[in-house]
PDB file of C-alpha atoms and ligand atoms in Angstrom:
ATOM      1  CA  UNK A   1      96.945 113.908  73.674  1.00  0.00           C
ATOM      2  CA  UNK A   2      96.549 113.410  77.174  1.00  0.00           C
ATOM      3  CA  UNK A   3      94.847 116.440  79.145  1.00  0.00           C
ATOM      4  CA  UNK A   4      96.638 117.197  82.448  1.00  0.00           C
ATOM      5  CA  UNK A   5      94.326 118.405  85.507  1.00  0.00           C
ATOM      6  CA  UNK A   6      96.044 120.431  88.253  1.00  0.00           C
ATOM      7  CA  UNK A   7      95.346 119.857  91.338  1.00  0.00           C
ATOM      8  CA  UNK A   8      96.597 122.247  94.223  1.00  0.00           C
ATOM      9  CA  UNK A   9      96.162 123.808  97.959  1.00  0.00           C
ATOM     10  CA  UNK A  10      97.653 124.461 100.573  1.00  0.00           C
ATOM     11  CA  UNK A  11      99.201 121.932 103.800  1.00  0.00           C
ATOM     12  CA  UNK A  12      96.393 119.750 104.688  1.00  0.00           C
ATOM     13  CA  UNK A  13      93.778 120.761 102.694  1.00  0.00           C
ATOM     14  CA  UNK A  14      93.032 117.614 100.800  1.00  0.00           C
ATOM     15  CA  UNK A  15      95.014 117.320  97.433  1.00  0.00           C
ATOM     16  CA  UNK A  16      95.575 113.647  97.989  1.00  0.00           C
ATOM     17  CA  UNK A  17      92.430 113.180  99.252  1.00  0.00           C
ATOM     18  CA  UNK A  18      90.649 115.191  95.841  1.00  0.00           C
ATOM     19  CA  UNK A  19      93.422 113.172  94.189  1.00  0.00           C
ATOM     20  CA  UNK A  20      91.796 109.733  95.216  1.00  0.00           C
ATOM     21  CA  UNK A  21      88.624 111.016  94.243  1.00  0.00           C
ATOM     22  CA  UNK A  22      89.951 111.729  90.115  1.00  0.00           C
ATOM     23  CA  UNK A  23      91.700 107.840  90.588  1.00  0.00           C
ATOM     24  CA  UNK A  24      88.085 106.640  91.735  1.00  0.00           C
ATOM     25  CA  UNK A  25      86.146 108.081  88.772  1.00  0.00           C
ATOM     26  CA  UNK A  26      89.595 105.835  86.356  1.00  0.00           C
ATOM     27  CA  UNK A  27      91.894 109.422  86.106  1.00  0.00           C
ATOM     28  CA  UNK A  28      95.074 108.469  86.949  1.00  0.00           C
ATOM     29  CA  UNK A  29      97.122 110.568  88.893  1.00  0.00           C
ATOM     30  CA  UNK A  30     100.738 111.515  89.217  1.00  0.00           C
ATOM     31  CA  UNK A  31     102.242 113.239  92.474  1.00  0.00           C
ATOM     32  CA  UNK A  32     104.689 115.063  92.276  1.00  0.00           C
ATOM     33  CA  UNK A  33     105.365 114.636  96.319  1.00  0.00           C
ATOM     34  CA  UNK A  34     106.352 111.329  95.388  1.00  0.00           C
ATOM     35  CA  UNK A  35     108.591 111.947  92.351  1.00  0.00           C
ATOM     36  CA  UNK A  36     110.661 114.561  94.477  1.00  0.00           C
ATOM     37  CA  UNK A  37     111.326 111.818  97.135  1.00  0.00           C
ATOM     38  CA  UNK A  38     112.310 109.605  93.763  1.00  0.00           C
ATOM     39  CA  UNK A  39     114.721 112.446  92.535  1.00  0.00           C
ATOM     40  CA  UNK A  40     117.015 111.371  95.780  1.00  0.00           C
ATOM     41  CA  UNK A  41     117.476 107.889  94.789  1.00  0.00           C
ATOM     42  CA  UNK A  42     119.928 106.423  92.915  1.00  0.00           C
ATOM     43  CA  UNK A  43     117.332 104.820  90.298  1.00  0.00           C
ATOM     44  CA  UNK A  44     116.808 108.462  89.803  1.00  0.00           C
ATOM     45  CA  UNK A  45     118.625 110.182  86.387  1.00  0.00           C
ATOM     46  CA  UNK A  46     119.356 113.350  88.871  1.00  0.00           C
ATOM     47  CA  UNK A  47     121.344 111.186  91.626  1.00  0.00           C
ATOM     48  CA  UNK A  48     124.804 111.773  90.066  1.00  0.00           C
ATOM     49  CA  UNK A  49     124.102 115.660  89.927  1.00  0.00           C
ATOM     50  CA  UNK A  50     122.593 115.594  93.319  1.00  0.00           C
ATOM     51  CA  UNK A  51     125.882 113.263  95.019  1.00  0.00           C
ATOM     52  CA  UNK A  52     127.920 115.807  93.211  1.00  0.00           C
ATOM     53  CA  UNK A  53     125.890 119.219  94.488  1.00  0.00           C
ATOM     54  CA  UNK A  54     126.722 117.680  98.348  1.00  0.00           C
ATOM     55  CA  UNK A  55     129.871 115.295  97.933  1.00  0.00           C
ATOM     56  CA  UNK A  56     130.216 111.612  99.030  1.00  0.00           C
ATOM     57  CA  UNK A  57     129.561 112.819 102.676  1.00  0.00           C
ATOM     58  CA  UNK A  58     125.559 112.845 101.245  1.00  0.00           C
ATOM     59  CA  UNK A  59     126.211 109.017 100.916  1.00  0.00           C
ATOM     60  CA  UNK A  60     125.131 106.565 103.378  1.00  0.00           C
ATOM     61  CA  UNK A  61     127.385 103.487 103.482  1.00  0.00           C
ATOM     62  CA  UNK A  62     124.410 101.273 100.960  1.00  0.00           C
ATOM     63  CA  UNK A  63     124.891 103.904  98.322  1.00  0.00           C
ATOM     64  CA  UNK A  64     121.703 106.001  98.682  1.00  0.00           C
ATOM     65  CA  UNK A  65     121.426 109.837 100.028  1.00  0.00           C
ATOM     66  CA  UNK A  66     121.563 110.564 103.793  1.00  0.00           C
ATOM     67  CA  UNK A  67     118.280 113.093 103.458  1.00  0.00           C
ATOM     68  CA  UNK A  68     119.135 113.888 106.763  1.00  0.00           C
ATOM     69  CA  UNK A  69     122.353 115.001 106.169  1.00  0.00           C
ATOM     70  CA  UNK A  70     120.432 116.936 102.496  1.00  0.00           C
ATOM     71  CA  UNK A  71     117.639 118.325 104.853  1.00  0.00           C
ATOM     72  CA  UNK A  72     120.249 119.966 107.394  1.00  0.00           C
ATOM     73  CA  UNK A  73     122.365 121.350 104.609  1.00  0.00           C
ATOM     74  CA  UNK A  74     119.539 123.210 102.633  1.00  0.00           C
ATOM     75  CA  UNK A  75     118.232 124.366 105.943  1.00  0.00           C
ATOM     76  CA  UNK A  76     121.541 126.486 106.999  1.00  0.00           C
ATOM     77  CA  UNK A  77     122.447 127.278 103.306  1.00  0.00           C
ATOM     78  CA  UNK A  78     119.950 128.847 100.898  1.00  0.00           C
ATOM     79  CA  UNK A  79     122.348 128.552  97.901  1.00  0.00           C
ATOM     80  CA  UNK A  80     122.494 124.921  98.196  1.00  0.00           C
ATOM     81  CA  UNK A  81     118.908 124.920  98.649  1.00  0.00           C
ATOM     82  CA  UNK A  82     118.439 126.438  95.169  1.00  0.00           C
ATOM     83  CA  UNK A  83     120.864 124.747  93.875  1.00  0.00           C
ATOM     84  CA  UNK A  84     118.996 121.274  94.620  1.00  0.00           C
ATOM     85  CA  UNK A  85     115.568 122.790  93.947  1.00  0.00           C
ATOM     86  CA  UNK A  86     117.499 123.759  90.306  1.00  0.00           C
ATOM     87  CA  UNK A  87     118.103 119.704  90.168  1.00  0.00           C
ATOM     88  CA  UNK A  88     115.510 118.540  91.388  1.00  0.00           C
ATOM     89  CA  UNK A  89     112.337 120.919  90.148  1.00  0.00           C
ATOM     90  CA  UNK A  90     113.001 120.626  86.260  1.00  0.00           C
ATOM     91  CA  UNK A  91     113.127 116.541  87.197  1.00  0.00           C
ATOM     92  CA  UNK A  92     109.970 116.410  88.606  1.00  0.00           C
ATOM     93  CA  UNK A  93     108.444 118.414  85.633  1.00  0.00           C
ATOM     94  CA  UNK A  94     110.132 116.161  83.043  1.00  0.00           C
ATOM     95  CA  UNK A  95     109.184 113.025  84.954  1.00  0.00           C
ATOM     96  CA  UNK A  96     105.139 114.000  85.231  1.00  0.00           C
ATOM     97  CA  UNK A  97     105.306 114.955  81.776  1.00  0.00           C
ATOM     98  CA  UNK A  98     107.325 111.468  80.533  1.00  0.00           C
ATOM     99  CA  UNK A  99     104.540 109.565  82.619  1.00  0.00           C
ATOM    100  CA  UNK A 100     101.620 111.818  81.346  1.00  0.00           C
ATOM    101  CA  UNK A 101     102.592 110.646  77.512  1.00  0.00           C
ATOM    102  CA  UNK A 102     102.850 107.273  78.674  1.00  0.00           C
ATOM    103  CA  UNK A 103      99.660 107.026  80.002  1.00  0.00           C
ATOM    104  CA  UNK A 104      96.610 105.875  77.988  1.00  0.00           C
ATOM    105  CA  UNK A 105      93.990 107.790  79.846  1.00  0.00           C
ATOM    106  CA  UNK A 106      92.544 111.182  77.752  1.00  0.00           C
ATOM    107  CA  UNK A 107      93.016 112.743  81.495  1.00  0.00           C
ATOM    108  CA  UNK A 108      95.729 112.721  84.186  1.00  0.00           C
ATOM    109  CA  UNK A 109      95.652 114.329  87.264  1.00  0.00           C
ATOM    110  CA  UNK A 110      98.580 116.307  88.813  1.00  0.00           C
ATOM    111  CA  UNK A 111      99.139 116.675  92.701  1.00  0.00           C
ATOM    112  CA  UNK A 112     100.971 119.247  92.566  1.00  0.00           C
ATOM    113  CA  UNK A 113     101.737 121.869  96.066  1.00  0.00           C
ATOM    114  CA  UNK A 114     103.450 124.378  94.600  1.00  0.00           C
ATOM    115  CA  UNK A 115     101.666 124.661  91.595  1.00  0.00           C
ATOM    116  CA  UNK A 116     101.117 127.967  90.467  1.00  0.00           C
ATOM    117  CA  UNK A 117     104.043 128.864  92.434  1.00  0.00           C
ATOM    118  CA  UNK A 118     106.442 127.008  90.413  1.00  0.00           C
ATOM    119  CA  UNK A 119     104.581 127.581  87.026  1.00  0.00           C
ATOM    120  CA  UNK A 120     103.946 124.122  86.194  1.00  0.00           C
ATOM    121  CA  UNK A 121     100.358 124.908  85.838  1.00  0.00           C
ATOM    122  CA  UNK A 122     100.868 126.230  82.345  1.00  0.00           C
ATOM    123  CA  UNK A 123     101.469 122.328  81.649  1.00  0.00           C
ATOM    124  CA  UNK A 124      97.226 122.347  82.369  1.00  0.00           C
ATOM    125  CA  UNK A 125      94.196 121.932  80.550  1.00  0.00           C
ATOM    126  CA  UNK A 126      92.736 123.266  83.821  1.00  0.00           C
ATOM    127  CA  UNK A 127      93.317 123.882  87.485  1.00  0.00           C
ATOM    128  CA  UNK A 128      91.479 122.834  90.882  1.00  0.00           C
ATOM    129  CA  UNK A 129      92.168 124.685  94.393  1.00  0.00           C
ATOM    130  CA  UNK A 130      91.450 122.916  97.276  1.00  0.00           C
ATOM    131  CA  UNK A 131      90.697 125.854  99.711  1.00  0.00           C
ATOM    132  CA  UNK A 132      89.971 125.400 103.764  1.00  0.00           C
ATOM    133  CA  UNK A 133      90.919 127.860 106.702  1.00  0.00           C
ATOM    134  CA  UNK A 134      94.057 127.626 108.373  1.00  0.00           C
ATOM    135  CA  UNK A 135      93.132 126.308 111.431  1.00  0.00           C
ATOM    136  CA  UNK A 136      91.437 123.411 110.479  1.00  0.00           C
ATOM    137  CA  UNK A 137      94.832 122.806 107.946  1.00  0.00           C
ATOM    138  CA  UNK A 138      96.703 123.031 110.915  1.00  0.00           C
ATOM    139  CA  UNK A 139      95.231 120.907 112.965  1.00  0.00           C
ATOM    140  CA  UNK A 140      94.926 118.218 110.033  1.00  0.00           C
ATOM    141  CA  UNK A 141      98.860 118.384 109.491  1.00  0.00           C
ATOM    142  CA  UNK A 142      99.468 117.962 112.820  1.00  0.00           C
ATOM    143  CA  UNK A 143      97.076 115.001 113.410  1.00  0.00           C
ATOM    144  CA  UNK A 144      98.760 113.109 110.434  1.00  0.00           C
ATOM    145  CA  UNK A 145     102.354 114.372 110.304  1.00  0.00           C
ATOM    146  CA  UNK A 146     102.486 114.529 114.290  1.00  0.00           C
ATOM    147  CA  UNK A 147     104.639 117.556 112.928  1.00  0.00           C
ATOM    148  CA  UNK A 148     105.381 120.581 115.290  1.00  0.00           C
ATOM    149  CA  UNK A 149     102.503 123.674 114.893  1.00  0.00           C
ATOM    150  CA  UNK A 150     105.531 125.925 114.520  1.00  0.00           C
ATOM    151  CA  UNK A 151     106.945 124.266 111.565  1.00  0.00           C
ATOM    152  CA  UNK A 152     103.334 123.854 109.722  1.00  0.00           C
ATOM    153  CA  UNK A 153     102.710 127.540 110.447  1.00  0.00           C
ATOM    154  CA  UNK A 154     106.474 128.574 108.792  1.00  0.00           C
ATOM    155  CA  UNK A 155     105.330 126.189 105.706  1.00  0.00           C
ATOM    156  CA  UNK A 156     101.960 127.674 105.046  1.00  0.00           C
ATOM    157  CA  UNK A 157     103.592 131.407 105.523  1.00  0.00           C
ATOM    158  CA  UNK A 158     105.714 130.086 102.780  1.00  0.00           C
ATOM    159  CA  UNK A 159     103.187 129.728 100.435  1.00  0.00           C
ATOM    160  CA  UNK A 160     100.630 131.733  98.598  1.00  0.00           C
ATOM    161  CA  UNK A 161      97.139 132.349  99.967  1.00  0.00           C
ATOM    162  CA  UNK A 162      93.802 130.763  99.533  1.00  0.00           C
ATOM    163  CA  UNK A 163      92.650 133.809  97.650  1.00  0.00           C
ATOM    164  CA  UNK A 164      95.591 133.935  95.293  1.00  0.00           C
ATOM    165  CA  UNK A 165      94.836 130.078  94.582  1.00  0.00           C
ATOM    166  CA  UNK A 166      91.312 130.791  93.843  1.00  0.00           C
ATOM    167  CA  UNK A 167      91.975 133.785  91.963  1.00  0.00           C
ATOM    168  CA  UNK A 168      94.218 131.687  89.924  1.00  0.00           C
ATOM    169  CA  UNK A 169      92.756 128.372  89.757  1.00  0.00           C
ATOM    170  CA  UNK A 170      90.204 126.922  86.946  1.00  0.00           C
ATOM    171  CA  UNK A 171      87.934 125.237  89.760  1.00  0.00           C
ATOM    172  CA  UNK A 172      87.701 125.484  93.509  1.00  0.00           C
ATOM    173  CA  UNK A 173      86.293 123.124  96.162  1.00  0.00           C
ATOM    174  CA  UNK A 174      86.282 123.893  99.847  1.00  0.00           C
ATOM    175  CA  UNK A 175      87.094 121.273 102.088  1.00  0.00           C
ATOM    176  CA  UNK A 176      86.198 122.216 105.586  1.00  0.00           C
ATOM    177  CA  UNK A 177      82.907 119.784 106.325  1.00  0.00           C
ATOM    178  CA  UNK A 178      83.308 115.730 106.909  1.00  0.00           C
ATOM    179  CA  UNK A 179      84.614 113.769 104.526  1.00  0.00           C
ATOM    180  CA  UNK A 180      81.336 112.304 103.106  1.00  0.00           C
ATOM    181  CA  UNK A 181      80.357 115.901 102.635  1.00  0.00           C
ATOM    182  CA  UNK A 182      83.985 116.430 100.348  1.00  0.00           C
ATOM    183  CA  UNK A 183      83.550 113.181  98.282  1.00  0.00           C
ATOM    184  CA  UNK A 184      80.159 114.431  97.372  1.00  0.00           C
ATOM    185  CA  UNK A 185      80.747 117.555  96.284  1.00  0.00           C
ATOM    186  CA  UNK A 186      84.300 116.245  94.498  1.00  0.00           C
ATOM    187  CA  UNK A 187      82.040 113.523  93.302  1.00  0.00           C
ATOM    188  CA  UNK A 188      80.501 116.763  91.356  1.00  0.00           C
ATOM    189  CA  UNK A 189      82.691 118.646  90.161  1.00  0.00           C
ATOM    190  CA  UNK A 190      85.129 115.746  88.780  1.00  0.00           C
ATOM    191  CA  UNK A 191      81.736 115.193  86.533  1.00  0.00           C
ATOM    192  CA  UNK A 192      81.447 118.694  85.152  1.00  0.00           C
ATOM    193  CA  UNK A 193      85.577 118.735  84.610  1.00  0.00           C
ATOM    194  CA  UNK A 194      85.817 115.617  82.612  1.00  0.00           C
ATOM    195  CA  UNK A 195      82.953 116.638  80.899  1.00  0.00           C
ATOM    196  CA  UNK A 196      83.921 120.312  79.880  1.00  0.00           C
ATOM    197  CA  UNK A 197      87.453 118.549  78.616  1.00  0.00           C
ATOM    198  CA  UNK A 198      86.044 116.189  76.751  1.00  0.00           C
TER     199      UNK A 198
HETATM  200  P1  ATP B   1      99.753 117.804 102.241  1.00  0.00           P
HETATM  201  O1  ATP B   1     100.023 118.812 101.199  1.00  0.00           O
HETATM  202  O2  ATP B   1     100.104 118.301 103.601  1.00  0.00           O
HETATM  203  O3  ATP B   1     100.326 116.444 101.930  1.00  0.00           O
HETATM  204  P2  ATP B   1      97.021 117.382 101.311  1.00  0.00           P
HETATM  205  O4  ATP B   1      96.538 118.699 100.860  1.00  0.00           O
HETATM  206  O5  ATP B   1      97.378 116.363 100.266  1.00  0.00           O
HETATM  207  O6  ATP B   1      98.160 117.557 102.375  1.00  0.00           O
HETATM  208  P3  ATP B   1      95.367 115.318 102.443  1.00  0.00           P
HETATM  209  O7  ATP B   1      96.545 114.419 102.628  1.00  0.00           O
HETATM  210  O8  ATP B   1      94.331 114.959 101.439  1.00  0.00           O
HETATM  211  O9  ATP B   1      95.845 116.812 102.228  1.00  0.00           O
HETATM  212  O10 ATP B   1      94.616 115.536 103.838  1.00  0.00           O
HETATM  213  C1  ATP B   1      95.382 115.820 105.022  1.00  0.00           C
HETATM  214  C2  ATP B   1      94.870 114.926 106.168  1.00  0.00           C
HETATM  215  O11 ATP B   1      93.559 115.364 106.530  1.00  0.00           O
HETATM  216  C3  ATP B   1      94.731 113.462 105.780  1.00  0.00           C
HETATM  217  O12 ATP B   1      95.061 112.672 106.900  1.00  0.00           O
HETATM  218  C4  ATP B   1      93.248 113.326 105.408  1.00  0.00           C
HETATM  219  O13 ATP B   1      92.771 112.029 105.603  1.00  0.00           O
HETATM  220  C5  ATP B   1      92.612 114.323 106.358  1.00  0.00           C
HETATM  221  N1  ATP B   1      91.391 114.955 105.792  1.00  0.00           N
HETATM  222  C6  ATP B   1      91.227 115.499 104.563  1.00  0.00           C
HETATM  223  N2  ATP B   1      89.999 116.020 104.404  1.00  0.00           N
HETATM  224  C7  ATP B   1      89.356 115.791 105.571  1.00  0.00           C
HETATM  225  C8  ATP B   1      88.023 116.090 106.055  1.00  0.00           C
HETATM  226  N3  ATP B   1      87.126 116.738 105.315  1.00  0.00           N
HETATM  227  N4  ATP B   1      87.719 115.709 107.315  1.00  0.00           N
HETATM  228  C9  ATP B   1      88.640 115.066 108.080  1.00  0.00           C
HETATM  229  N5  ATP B   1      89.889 114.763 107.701  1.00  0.00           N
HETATM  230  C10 ATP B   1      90.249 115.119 106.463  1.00  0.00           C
END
């Protein structure tokens, strides 16, 4: 059976980039970022419950969701926002799991934000935390998003600390050097993971 790896932190601390690392050494890896965007599209089994949580108005003229129109309405209404996270969260955890068993790999790796949060890491063989200071998260985010420091601030205030991630987590890795410095030590501790699950 194949072994799923979790891989979390917080905004900008370098999931995707520990991600790339596990796809370098042949782990494939499944995001579950991307798979939430997928839940909004109409190739997506959760579209029709999604078009019927916000009505036809959530339609664009070509048939897929106005995720403007989505963003604005979960922003001013917090039961519609649970009521799509209801949709859309159980989707994303049946999709990484239907992709895990398709996979041929003994390992896959799962880039996962909210993970402990949302209590998909008892789907885990083990855990990795990518830890790093606020500051230097910040100023990451807002160098690749161009997003307001405001906004990044509200998300990371939204989401558990560093210490409860390490407390939780299997593995840690701090990413707060150059990058060189992070694919080294990732480099590292990829070897010891594969090897203690194998
Ligand atoms: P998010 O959850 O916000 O998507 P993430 O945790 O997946 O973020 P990455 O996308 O890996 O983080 O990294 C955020 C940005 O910071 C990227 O543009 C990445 O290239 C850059 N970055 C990551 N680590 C370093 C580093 N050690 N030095 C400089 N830049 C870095």
């Amino acid at each position: 059976m194949t072994r799923i790896i979790g891989i979390t932190g917080g905004i900008g601390s370098g999931k995707s980039t520990l991600a790339n690392c596990f796809l370098a050494h042949g782990v494939p890896v499944i995001d579950a970022d991307e798979i939430s965007r997928f839940a909004l599209t109409p190739a997506s089994d959760c579209f029709p419950a999604v078009v019927e949580l916000f009505g036809n108005e959530a339609k664009k003229p070509d048939g897929t969701l106005d995720r403007a129109y989505i963003a604005a309405k979960v922003f001013a209404d917090s039961y519609a926002r649970d009521a799509l996270n209801g949709i859309v969260h159980p989707f994303v955890i049946r999709e990484m799991l239907k992709r895990s068993g398709e996979s041929d790999s003994p390992f896959v790796a799962w880039d996962v934000p909210l993970l402990f949060e949302s209590g998909v890491d008892a789907y885990c063989a083990c855990t990795v935390a990518v830890l790093c200071g606020e500051e230097i998260r910040v100023a990451r985010a807002m160098r690749r998003d161009g997003a307001n420091e405001e906004q990044i601030r509200a998300r990371i205030r939204a989401q558990i600390t560093d210490e409860t991630r390490a407390a939780l987590a299997t593995y840690t890795i701090r990413n707060e050097g150059t990058l060189d410095a992070f694919y080294a030590e990732a480099d590292t501790l990829i070897g010891t993971i594969l090897e203690e699950l194998l």
